[in-house]
Amino acid sequence: MPLKKKPVTGMKDILPREMEIRNYVMNLIKETYGMFGFVNIETPCVEHIENLSSKQGGENEKLIFKIMKRGEKLKLETAQSDADLVDGGLRYDLTVPLSRYYSNNANELPSPFKALQMGNVWRADRPQRGRYRQFMQCDIDILGEPTILAEIELIQATSTLVGKLDFQGFTIRINDRKILKAMAAYSGFPEEAYDEVFIILDKMDKIGLEGVEEELVKAGYEKEKAEKYLELYREVTPDLAGIRYLKEKLTGFLDPKCAEDLETIITSVEAVKTADFKLVFDPTLVRGMSYYTGPIFEISIDGFGGSVGGGGRYDEMIGRFTGQNTPACGFSVGFERIVMLLLEKDYQIPSRKEKKAFLIEKGIAGDALIKVFEEAKAERATGVQVNVVQMKKNRKFQVEQLEKEGYTEIRSFYVEK
Amino acid sequence: MPLKKKPVTGMKDILPREMEIRNYVMNLIKETYGMFGFVNIETPCVEHIENLSSKQGGENEKLIFKIMKRGEKLKLETAQSDADLVDGGLRYDLTVPLSRYYSNNANELPSPFKALQMGNVWRADRPQRGRYRQFMQCDIDILGEPTILAEIELIQATSTLVGKLDFQGFTIRINDRKILKAMAAYSGFPEEAYDEVFIILDKMDKIGLEGVEEELVKAGYEKEKAEKYLELYREVTPDLAGIRYLKEKLTGFLDPKCAEDLETIITSVEAVKTADFKLVFDPTLVRGMSYYTGPIFEISIDGFGGSVGGGGRYDEMIGRFTGQNTPACGFSVGFERIVMLLLEKDYQIPSRKEKKAFLIEKGIAGDALIKVFEEAKAERATGVQVNVVQMKKNRKFQVEQLEKEGYTEIRSFYVEK
């Protein structure tokens, strides 16, 4: 029986053109973070089902591709639920594997451990345009570095990376979860309300200051608190002055070191930046995940909605996974999104090699054939890609096809008459 | 609950040192085959369970990691067997996905299609030293090229690759399944005996000519046939003269074009070789898989047992998978084996960048901190990897560790007193 031709639901075959872009971006990532001392690691795609179901993965745990037990361990007759039938699953992110990797190999790893991971993850999400059930994640993390050296290096390296990608300009927004919390505390919100308050605050760019105030009131919070909260947001500016304003204003609610650190991060990154980007303090930046404990940041490319990367400090998460407290700060680069943007603008890879095709007429043999290979060898030695192929009956069409594939020179070798 | 620390049975975490070697070899493979016009492709790691169970995968089909159905499709109560519970599996090789990919995307692919695939495959084999349940395969195939141009390009490209890997010397052995069959036919073996005869022949390097003859007789074949068969092997030489000898001797059993083609492959590859290797005609080369239909070849590195790559022509397999006849010729590079050999000999990557570490004393801040980052930026701009880290209390130990990690210069920055 012939094969089912299509890939499994929600996954895709990657054609040569996209693959070229993907390889280019992957190499750029490895090279750029490598310059900052990050080392590449890899974990198995399959994880213990217990590790994937540890409740730290949130909604993603519902989307696991589960792997069935094998051999004698598979007992269909006595199985009470599907949990009895599985022992593994495909990883849904790179954080769980990183935590396991770190606790398994800490003795053999540098300290601090600056890790670069690129790998596929799988989520059985409802299939939709542009979102796939297998996709590449690219996570860069510094484990074991409690100071803002981690934040500075991560933002520096990532802005260097994005700068090399030839987008017109980009913006990095930065905030701190401690500032978010202090602003809420100062306004009188109780700690258990923070998550809800931040979800509403996160809509600022869509519904504006008044919208946020309205929604807070609608959600049942006192108008007085909402007003005090929004007053802060009206006063604060997206720069160092804004940070200093909050440091002063939030006295008693915010550790002044937090504001000072944020200032140092911004001035340090600004001082040595290698690309043209804006680094702004954005006190409305929330970054959904509640596991962040300190500075948070997000990169967006001007003219495109949505972010192409983000991250922050999460000093408590690795400890919850491994039982051993470990300061951690990370950046996740939106690999699939960057590839999509480059494909959409028909990006031409700068380092691309010259491509030539040699067409051999049928019947060329012996020394004449060897002469073709010798010429191909000589071209390749100078760095030119040479594709040696049989000449087709419809040579004109063949040439057109090769030109479409980017071959700039097409030479034909005929049998000597 | 903390995570299970160890990877799942039979799979492994890849440490930075191995990862560096893997990345190096992967890049070399992409670059080398790229020079010959091969394009990179990728398929999902998950395949339809029907495609994986098509009976073309032989023993590997018993080793599939199966993926359970999800949501409403999973009906535990009414399941008769495990087949009712699964809809996918992890690919056990790259050939099934390549066949599916080719039939799904042929219209958008160049013709001939020169494909380079590197990707993990999974087999639930009994775990043993050096063999893992997740491992990287690297397959290079030319689909749609019926002539020996495919063989020549594949052997040229692969020998160029291995030549760059800095082993002391290597040998490529080449044969043709048609010659194997003609030799058996000439000696009087019936067609249905070929597989068994070839399995015995394959032991030649271990048990010698007499051993093969003995085993053939022990397996029930007439002594006369065995003698006639081995007489051929006594006469034939591992060179062009050997091929010509068989062309003559096997008249009526072997298409003379097959011998001529083999001669052309050898002389063409010899004429343009870029590395120091021996290319020998080896009429005892069998290469287990019965799907090969023409030339077969294998690379081994002198001084190491076993092969580091092999392949051949398999003109009928893609058709069996896709229902459409497609000439095909491929090479599979033993990626994991090459990585293991390089690790064992503590291979130093030639293109490795210089690595420096900057140690910052606690308390460095403001302009002093920025100055460190500026110096790091300047070094990176010249291609040096710079790792900026906090100075530890035990600075001496820290320096030793960094030296072990390959840092050649370690600079310390102290707070000005």
PDB file of C-alpha atoms in Angstrom, chain B residues 354-359 375 379 384-387 399 402-403 406-412:
ATOM      1  CA  GLU B 354      39.831  32.162  20.556  1.00  0.00           C
ATOM      2  CA  LYS B 355      38.149  32.219  23.963  1.00  0.00           C
ATOM      3  CA  LYS B 356      38.730  34.825  26.660  1.00  0.00           C
ATOM      4  CA  ALA B 357      37.098  35.184  30.064  1.00  0.00           C
ATOM      5  CA  PHE B 358      36.644  38.497  31.897  1.00  0.00           C
ATOM      6  CA  LEU B 359      36.240  38.139  35.668  1.00  0.00           C
ATOM      7  CA  GLU B 375      36.430  45.951  26.120  1.00  0.00           C
ATOM      8  CA  GLU B 379      37.314  41.810  21.481  1.00  0.00           C
ATOM      9  CA  VAL B 384      37.165  36.526  19.935  1.00  0.00           C
ATOM     10  CA  GLN B 385      34.622  34.790  22.178  1.00  0.00           C
ATOM     11  CA  VAL B 386      34.366  36.661  25.455  1.00  0.00           C
ATOM     12  CA  ASN B 387      32.678  35.278  28.539  1.00  0.00           C
ATOM     13  CA  VAL B 399      40.601  30.276  36.685  1.00  0.00           C
ATOM     14  CA  LEU B 402      37.967  28.213  32.821  1.00  0.00           C
ATOM     15  CA  GLU B 403      41.329  27.036  31.511  1.00  0.00           C
ATOM     16  CA  GLY B 406      39.486  26.156  26.755  1.00  0.00           C
ATOM     17  CA  TYR B 407      39.810  29.812  27.794  1.00  0.00           C
ATOM     18  CA  THR B 408      43.266  30.926  26.743  1.00  0.00           C
ATOM     19  CA  GLU B 409      43.214  34.346  28.376  1.00  0.00           C
ATOM     20  CA  ILE B 410      41.566  35.204  31.665  1.00  0.00           C
ATOM     21  CA  ARG B 411      41.476  38.847  32.688  1.00  0.00           C
ATOM     22  CA  SER B 412      40.436  40.081  36.108  1.00  0.00           C
TER      23      SER B 412
END
